[in-house]
Coordinates of C-alpha atoms in Angstrom, one line a residue:
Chain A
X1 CA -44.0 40.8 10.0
X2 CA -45.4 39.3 6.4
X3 CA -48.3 37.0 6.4
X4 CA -47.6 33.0 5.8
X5 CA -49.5 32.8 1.8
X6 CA -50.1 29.7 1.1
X7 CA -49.9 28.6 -2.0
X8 CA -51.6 24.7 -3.4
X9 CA -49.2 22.5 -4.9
X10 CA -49.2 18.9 -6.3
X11 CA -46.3 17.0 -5.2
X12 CA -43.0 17.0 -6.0
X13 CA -41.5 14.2 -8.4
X14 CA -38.9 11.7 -6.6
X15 CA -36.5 12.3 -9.2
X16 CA -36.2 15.7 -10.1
X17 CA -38.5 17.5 -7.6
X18 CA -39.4 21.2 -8.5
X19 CA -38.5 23.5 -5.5
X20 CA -39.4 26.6 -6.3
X21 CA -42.8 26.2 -5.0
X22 CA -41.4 26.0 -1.4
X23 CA -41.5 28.6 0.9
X24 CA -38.2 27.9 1.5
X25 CA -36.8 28.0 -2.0
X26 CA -38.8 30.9 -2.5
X27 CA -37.4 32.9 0.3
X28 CA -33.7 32.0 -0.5
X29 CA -33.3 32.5 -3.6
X30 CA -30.7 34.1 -4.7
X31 CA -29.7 35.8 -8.5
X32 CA -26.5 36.8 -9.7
X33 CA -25.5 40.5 -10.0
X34 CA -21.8 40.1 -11.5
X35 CA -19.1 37.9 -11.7
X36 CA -15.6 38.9 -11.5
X37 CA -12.9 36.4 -11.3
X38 CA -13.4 34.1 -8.5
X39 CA -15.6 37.0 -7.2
X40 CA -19.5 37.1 -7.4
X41 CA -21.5 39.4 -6.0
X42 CA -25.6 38.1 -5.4
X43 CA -28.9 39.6 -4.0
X44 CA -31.1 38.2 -1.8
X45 CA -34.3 39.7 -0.4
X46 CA -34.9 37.9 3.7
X47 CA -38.4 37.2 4.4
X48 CA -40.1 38.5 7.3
X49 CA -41.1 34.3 7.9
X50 CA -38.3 33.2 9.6
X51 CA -38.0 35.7 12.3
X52 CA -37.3 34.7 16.0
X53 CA -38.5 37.8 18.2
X54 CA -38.0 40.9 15.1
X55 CA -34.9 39.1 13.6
X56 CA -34.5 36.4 10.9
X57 CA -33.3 33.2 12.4
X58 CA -29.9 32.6 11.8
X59 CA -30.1 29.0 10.3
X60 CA -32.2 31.2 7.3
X61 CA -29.8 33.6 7.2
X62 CA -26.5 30.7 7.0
X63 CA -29.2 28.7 4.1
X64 CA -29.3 32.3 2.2
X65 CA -25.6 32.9 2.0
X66 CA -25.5 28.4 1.7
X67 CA -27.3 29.4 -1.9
X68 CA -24.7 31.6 -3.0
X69 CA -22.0 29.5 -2.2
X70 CA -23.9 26.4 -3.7
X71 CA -24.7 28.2 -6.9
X72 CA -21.0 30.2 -7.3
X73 CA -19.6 26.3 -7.2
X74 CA -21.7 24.3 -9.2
X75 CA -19.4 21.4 -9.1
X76 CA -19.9 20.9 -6.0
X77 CA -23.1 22.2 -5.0
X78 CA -23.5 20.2 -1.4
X79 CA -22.4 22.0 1.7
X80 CA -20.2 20.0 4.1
X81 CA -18.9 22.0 6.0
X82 CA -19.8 25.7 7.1
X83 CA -19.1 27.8 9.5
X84 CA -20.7 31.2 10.3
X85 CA -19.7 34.4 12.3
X86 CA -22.4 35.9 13.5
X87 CA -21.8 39.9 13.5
X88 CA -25.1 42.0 13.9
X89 CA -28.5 40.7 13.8
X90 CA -29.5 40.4 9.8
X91 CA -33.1 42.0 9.3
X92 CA -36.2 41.2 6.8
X93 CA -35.3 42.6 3.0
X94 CA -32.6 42.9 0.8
X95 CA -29.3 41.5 1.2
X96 CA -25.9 41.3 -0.8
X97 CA -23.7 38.6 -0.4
X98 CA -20.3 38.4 -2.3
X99 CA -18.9 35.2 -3.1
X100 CA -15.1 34.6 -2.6
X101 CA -13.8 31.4 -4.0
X102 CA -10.3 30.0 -2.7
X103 CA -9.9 26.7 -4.3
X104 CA -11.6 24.6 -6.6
X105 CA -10.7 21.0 -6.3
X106 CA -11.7 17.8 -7.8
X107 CA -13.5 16.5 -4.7
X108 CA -14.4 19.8 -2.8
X109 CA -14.4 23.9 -3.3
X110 CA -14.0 26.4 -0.9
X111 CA -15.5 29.6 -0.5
X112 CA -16.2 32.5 1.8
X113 CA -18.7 35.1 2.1
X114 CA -19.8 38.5 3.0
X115 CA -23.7 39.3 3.5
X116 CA -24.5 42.5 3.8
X117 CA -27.6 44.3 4.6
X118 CA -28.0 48.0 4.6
X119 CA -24.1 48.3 4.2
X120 CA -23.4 46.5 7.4
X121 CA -22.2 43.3 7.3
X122 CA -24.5 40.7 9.2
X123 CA -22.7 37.6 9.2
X124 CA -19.2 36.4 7.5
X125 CA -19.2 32.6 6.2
X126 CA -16.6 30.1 5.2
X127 CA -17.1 27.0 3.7
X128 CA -16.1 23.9 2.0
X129 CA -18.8 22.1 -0.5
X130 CA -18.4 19.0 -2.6
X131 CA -21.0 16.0 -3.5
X132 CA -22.3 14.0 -1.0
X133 CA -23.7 11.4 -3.5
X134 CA -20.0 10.8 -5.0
X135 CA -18.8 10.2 -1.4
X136 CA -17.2 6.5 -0.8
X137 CA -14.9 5.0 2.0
X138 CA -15.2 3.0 4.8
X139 CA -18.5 3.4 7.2
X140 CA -18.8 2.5 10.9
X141 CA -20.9 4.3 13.6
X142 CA -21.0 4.1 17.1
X143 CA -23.9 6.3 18.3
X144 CA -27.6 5.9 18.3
X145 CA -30.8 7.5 16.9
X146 CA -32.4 10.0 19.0
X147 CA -35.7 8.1 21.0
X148 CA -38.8 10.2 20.5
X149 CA -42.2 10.1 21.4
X150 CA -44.5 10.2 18.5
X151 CA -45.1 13.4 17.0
X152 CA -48.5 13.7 18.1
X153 CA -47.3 13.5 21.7
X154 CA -44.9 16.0 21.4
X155 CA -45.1 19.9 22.4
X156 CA -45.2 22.6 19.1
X157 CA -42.2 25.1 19.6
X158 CA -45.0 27.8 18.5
X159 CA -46.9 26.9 21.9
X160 CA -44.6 27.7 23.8
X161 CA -43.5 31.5 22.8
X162 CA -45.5 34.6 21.9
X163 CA -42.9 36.9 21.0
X164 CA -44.1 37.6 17.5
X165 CA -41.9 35.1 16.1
X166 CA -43.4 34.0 13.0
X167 CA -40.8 31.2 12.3
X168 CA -43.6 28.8 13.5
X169 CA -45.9 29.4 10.5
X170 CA -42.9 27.6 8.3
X171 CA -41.6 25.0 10.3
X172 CA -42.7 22.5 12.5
X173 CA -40.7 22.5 15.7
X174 CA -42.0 19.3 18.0
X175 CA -40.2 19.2 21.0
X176 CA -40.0 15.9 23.2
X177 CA -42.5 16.6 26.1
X178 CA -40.1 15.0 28.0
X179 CA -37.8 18.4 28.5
X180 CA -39.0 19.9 32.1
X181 CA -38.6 23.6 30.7
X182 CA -41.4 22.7 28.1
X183 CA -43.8 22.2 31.2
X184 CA -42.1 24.8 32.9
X185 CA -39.7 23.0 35.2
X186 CA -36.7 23.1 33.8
X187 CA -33.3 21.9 35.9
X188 CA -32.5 18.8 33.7
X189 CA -29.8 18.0 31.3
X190 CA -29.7 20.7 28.5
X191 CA -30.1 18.2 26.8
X192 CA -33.6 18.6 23.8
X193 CA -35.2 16.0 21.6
X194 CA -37.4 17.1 18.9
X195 CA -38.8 16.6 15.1
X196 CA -38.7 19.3 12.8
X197 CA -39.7 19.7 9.2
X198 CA -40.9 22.2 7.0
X199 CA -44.8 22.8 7.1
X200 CA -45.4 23.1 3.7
X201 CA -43.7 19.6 3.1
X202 CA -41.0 20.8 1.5
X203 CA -38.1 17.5 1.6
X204 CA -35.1 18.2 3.3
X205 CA -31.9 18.7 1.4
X206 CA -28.6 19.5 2.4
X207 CA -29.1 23.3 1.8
X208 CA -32.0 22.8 4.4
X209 CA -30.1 21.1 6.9
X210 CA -27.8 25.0 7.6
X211 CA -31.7 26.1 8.6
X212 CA -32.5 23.6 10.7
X213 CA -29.0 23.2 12.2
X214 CA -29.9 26.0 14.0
X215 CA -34.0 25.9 14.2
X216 CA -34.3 24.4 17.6
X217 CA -34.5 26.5 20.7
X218 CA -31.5 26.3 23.1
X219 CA -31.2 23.3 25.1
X220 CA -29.7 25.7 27.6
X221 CA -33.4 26.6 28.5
X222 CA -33.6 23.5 30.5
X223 CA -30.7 25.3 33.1
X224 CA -31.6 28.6 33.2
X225 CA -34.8 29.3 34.3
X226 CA -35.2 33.1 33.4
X227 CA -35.7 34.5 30.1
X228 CA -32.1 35.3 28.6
X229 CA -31.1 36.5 24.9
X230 CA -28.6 33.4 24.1
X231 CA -26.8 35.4 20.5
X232 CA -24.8 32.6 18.3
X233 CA -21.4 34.1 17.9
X234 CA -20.7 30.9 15.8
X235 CA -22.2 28.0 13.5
X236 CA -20.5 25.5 12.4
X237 CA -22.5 22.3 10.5
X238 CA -20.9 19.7 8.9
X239 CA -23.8 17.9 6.5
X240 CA -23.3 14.3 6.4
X241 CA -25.5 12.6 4.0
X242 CA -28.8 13.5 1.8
X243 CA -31.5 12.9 3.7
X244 CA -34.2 10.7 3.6
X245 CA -38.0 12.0 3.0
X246 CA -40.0 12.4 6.2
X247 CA -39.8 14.6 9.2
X248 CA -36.0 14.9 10.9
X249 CA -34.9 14.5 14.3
X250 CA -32.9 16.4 16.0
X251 CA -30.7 16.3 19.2
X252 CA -29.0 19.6 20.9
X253 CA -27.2 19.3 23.7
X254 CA -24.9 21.8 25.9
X255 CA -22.3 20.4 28.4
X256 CA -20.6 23.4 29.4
X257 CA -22.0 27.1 30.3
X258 CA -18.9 28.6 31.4
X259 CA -18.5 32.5 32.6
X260 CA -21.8 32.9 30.2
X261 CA -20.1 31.3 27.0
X262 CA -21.9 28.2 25.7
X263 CA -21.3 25.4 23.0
X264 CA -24.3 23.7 21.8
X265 CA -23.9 20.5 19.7
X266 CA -26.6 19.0 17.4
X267 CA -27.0 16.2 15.5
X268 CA -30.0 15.6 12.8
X269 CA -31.4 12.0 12.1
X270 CA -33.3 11.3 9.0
X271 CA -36.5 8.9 8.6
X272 CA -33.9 6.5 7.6
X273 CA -31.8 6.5 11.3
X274 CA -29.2 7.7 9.6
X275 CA -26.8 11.0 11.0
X276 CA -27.1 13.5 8.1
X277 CA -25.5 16.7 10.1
X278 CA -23.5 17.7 12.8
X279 CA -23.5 20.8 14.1
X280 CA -21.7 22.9 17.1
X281 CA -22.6 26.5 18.1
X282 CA -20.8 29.2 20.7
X283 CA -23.1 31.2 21.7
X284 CA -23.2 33.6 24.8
X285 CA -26.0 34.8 27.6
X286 CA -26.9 38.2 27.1
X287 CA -28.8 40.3 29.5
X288 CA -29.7 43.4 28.1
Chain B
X1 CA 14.0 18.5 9.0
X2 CA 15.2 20.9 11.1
X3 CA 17.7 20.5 14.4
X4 CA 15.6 21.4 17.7
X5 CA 18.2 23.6 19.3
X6 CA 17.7 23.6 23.2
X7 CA 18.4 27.0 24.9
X8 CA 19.2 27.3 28.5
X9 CA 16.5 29.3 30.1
X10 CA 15.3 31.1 33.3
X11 CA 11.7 30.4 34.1
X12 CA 9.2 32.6 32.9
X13 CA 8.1 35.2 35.7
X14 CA 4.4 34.3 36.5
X15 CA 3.1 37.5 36.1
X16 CA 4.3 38.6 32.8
X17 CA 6.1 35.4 30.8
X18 CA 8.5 36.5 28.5
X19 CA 7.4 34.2 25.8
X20 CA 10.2 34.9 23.1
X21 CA 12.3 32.2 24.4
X22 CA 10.5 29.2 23.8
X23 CA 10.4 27.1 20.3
X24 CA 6.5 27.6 20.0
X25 CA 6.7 31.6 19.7
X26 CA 9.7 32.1 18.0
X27 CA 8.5 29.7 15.3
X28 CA 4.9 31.3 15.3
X29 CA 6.8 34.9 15.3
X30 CA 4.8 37.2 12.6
X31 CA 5.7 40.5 11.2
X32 CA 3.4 43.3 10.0
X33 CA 4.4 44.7 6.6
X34 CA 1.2 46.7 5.9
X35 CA -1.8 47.9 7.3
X36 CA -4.7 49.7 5.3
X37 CA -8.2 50.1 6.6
X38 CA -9.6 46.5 8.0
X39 CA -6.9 45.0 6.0
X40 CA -3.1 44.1 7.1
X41 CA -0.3 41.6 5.8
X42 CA 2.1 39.7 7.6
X43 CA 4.6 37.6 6.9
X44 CA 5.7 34.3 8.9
X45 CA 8.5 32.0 8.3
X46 CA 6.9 28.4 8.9
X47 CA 9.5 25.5 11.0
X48 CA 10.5 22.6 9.8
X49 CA 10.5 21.5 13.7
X50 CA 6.5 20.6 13.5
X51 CA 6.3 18.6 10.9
X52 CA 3.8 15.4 10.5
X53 CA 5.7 13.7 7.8
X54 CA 7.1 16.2 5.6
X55 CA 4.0 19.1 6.5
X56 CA 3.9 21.7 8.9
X57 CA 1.2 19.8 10.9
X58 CA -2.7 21.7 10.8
X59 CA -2.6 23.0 14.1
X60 CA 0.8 24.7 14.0
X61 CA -0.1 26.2 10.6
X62 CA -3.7 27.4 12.3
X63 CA -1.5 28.8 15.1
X64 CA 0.8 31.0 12.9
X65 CA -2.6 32.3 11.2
X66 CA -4.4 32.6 15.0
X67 CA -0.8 34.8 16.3
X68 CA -1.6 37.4 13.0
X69 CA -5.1 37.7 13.8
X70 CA -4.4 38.4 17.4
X71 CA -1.7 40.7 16.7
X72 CA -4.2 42.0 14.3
X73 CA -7.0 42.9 17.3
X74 CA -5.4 44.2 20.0
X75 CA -8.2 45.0 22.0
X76 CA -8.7 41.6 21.4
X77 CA -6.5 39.4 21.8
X78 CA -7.7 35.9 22.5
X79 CA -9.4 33.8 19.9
X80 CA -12.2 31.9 21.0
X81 CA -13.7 30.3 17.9
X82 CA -11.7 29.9 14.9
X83 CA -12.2 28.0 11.9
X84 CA -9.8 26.4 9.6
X85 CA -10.0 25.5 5.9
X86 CA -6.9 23.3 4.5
X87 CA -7.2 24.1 0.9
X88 CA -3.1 22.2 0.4
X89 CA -0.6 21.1 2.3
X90 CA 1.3 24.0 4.3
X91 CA 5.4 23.6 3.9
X92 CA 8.3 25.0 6.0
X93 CA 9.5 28.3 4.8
X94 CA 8.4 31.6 4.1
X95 CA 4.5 32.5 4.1
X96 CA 1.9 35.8 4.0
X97 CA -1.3 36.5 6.0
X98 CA -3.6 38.5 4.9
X99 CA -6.2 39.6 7.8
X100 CA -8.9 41.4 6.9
X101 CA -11.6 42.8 10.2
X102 CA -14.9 42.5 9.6
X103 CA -16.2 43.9 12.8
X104 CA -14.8 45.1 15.6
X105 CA -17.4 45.3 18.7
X106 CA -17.2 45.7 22.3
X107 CA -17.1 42.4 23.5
X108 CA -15.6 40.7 20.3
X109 CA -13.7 41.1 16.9
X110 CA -14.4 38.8 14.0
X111 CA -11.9 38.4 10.7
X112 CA -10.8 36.4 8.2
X113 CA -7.8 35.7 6.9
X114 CA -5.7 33.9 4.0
X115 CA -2.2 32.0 4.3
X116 CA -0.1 31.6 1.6
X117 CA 2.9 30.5 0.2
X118 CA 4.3 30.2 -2.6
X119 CA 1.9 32.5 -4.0
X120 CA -0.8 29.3 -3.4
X121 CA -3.2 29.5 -0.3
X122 CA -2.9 27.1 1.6
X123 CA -5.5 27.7 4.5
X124 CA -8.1 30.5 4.9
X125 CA -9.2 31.0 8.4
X126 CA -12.6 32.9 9.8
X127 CA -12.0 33.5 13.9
X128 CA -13.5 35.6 16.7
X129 CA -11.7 36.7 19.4
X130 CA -12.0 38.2 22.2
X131 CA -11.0 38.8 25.9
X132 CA -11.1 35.7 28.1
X133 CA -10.4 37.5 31.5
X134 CA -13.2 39.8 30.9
X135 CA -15.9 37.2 30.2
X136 CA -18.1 36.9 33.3
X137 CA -21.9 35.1 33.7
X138 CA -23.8 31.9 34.8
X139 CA -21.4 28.4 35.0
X140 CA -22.9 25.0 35.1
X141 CA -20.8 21.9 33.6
X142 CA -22.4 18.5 32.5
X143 CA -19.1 16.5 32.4
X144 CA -16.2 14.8 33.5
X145 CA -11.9 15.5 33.0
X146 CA -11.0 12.7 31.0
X147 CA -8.9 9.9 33.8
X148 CA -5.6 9.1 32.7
X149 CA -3.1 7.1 33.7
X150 CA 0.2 9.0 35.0
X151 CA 2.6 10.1 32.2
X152 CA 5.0 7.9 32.7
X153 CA 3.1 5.4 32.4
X154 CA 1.9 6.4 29.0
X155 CA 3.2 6.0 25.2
X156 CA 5.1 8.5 23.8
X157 CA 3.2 9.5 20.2
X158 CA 6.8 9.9 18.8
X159 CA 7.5 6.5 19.3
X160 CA 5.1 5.3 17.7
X161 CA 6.0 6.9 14.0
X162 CA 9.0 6.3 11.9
X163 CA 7.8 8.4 9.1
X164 CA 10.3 11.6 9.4
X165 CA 7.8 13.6 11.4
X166 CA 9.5 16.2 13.3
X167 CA 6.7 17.3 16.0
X168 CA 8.1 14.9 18.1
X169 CA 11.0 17.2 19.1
X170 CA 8.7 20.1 19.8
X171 CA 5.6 18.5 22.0
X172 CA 5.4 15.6 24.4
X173 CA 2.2 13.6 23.4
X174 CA 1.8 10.7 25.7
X175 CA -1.2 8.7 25.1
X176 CA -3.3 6.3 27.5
X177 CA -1.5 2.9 27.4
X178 CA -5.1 1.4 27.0
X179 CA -5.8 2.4 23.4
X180 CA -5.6 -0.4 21.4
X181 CA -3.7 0.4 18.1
X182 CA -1.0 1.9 20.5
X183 CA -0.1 -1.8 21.1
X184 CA -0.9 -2.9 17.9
X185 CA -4.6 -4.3 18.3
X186 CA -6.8 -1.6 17.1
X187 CA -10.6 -2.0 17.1
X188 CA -11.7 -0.2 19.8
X189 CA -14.0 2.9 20.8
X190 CA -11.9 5.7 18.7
X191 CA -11.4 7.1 21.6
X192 CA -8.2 8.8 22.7
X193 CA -6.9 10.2 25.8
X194 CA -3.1 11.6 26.6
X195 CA -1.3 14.4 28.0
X196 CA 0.3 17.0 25.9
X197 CA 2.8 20.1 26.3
X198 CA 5.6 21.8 24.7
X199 CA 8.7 20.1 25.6
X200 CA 10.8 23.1 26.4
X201 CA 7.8 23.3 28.8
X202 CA 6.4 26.6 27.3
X203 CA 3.3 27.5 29.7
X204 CA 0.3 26.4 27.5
X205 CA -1.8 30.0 26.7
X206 CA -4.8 30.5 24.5
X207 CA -2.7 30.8 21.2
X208 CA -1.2 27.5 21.9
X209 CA -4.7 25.7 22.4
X210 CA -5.4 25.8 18.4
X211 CA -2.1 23.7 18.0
X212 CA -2.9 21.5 20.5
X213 CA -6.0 20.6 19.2
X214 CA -4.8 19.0 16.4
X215 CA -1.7 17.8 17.6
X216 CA -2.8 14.3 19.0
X217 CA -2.6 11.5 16.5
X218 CA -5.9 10.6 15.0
X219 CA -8.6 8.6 17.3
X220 CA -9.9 6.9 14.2
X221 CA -6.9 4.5 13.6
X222 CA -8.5 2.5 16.4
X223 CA -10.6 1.8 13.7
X224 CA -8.8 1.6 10.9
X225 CA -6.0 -0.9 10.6
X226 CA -4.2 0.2 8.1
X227 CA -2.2 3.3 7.4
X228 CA -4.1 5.8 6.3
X229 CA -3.6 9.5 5.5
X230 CA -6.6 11.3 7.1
X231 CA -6.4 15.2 5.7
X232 CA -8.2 17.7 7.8
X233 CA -10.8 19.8 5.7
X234 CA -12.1 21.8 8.3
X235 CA -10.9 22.3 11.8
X236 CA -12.5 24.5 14.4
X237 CA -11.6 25.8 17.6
X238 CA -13.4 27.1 20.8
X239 CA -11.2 28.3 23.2
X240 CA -12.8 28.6 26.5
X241 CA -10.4 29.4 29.2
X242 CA -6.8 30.4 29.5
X243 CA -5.2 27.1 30.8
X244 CA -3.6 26.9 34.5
X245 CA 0.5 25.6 34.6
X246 CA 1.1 22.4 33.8
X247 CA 0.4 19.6 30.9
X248 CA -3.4 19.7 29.3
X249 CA -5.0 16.2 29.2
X250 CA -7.0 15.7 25.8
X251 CA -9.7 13.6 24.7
X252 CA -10.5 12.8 21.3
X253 CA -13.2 10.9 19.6
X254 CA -15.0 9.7 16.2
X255 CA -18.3 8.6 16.4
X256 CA -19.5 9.0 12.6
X257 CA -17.5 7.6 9.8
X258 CA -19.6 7.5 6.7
X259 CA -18.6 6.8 3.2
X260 CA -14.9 7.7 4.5
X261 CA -15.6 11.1 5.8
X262 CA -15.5 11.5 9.6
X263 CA -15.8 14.2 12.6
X264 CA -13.0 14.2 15.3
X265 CA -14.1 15.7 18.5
X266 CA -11.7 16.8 21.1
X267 CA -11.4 18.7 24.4
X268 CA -8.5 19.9 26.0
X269 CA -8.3 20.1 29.9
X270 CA -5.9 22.3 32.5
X271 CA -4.3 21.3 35.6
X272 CA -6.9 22.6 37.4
X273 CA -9.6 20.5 35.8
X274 CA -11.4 23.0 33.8
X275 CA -11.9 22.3 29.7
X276 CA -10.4 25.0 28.0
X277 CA -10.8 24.3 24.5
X278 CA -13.4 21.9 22.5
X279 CA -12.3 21.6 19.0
X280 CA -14.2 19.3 15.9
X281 CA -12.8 18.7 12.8
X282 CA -13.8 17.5 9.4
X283 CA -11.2 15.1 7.7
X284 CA -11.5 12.1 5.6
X285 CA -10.1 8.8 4.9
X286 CA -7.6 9.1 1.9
X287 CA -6.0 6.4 -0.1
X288 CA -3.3 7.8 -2.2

């Protein structure tokens, strides 16, 4: 565990806004080791912030190896679409991750990537990234923004676990009071409502959106009452748009639990009602 | 264009189908030319019997990739969530795949793997699979089997197209009468419902599920009037189940199109009325 330092800052400017005095920024950054070719090989150094239980959260550990991509392609440094494998459970400290580039178009790259920890691979990614401000076509949208309750009357994520998770001292995880499991009741719909935004009031960018993709806890809890381990096998998100500033929302929802294999499918909302990521998980019940 | 030769043919034995008979695995047919550590190469010779226009369509392509991965995990053999990147167009003729392991566990095996022809890659690929008889836990479902008239009272997709695609030879794809743009008058829902099989009735399996989510015509043109080429950037697969005999119903949808990029959503469901693959895909509106 590492403590949460705080650290004052003034603002960011609108127009070019300074991250690196984010937590987040700070704990993903990323510096090049060698470039070979359409090979790169980058460090990394998890922080003990993010964890969920003893483990980083995935959504950090996808924004980490998001970084490398981003920065390995800096024509196109916007995700849009990215899936990860998730193969053993990453751990606090330093990490390698080795850029692989396919293709290099004029409207998107391609990529995929190792991260490594220890010399075990953790997770594998693959991923295509372009610009999402030179994006034009046709628009049309048939689906709604999540309803919330006001943030105030919703239920802290942090409230409601105490298993040395620290992930709460970063982000703000309110959850729709709504959702019977929050009260302890759960039997509903699988389906959960909530805001979410970084405490330290970092925006949200489209590198951000791979962490909270995944920064939720399973809607699943609303169908199964005991305490289970749910491991992501896989995360795909596809980001959508640059968000607005001000808090997200966020909808998860899973339709079928089937022989202890799950999808879960998100969506994130910006202060703006507008969609700016999509996101589907398989993930499994384990019972140790 | 290629002829579809018809073979006369007993009827697979239930317990063990001899699968070499049918269009489908002879055209997905790989061949191992070298194995070293977590890496192997295979080499495919790609049909000109699928094509959408004058490319291999996505799916079939995916499927040729998803047969060398398998081949590639025996302990492993079905895939369950694969993920598709379509860096250019795929042709008929002769291609290699690379497959390289990047963990093999108990439960699961996870690689990657790279397609190419022509000495260009074409798509790279990042799967799991695994063992669909073995999985076992908690069901609960949170949804409906798509209701659909009776085939023959459906469209057949190949009607429909006049633009030298060959797919229609190889898979009956006979959509809901009640879609709009199927008569002319799109503006609907994007929303698309048919039946689909092989149509020298090849049993639908687990491999066949990542061609047959992407082998309906795309749900946007209910949308969108005109002709439009709609490339797929990212496709991914969950298998969930190995389908029961009989033709799988689909259902296909678009709810977000922004700034011409869109997500497709699909599910594929049995005869017996279980979903055995949901599959989402990242594409976009071209204009040549």
């Amino acid at each position: 565990m590492s403590e949460v330092i705080r650290t004052t800052r003034t603002p960011p400017e609108p127009a070019l806004p300074s991250f690196d005095v984010y937590e987040f920024d700070k704990d993903t950054a990323v510096t090049c080791m060698e470039t070979s070719g359409v090979t790169s090989v980058w460090t990394a150094d998890l922080s003990a912030g993010w964890n969920i239980g003893a483990n980083p959260n995935g959504g950090y550990v996808l924004a980490v190896a998001g970084r490398a991509i981003s920065a390995a392609l800096p024509q196109h440094p916007d995700p849009l679409s990215v899936t990860a494998h998730y193969l053993r459970p990453a751990q606090p400290g330093p990490a390698t991750i080795t850029v692989d580039v396919a293709r290099t178009g004029r409207k998107h790259s391609t990529a995929s990537a190792t991260f490594v920890q220890n010399g075990r691979e953790r997770i594998r990614v693959l991923a295509t990234y372009g610009d999402l401000s030179a994006q034009e076509g046709p628009t049309r949208i048939e689906a709604e923004a999540p309803q919330i309750p006001a943030m105030d009357a919703c239920i802290s994520r942090g409230s409601l676990s105490d298993d040395g998770s620290t992930i709460a001292g970063r982000v703000n995880a309110m959850l729709d009071p709504g959702l019977g499991w929050t009260r302890g009741t759960p039997g509903g719909t699988a389906a959960l409502t909530g805001w979410i935004s970084f405490k330290d009031e970092r925006p949200a960018d489209p590198l951000s959106l791979l962490f909270f993709a995944d920064a939720f806890p399973p809607a699943l809890f609303d169908w199964l009452p005991e305490k289970v381990w749910l491991p992501t096998i896989e995360l795909t998100v596809h980001v959508r748009g640059k968000p607005a500033p001000g808090p997200l929302r966020g909808v998860t929802r899973t339709r079928f639990l089937m022989d202890g294999y799950l999808e879960e499918d998100g969506e994130l909302w910006d202060s703006s009602n507008r969609m700016v990521a999509q996101s589907r998980q398989l993930g499994m019940v384990f019972r140790p």
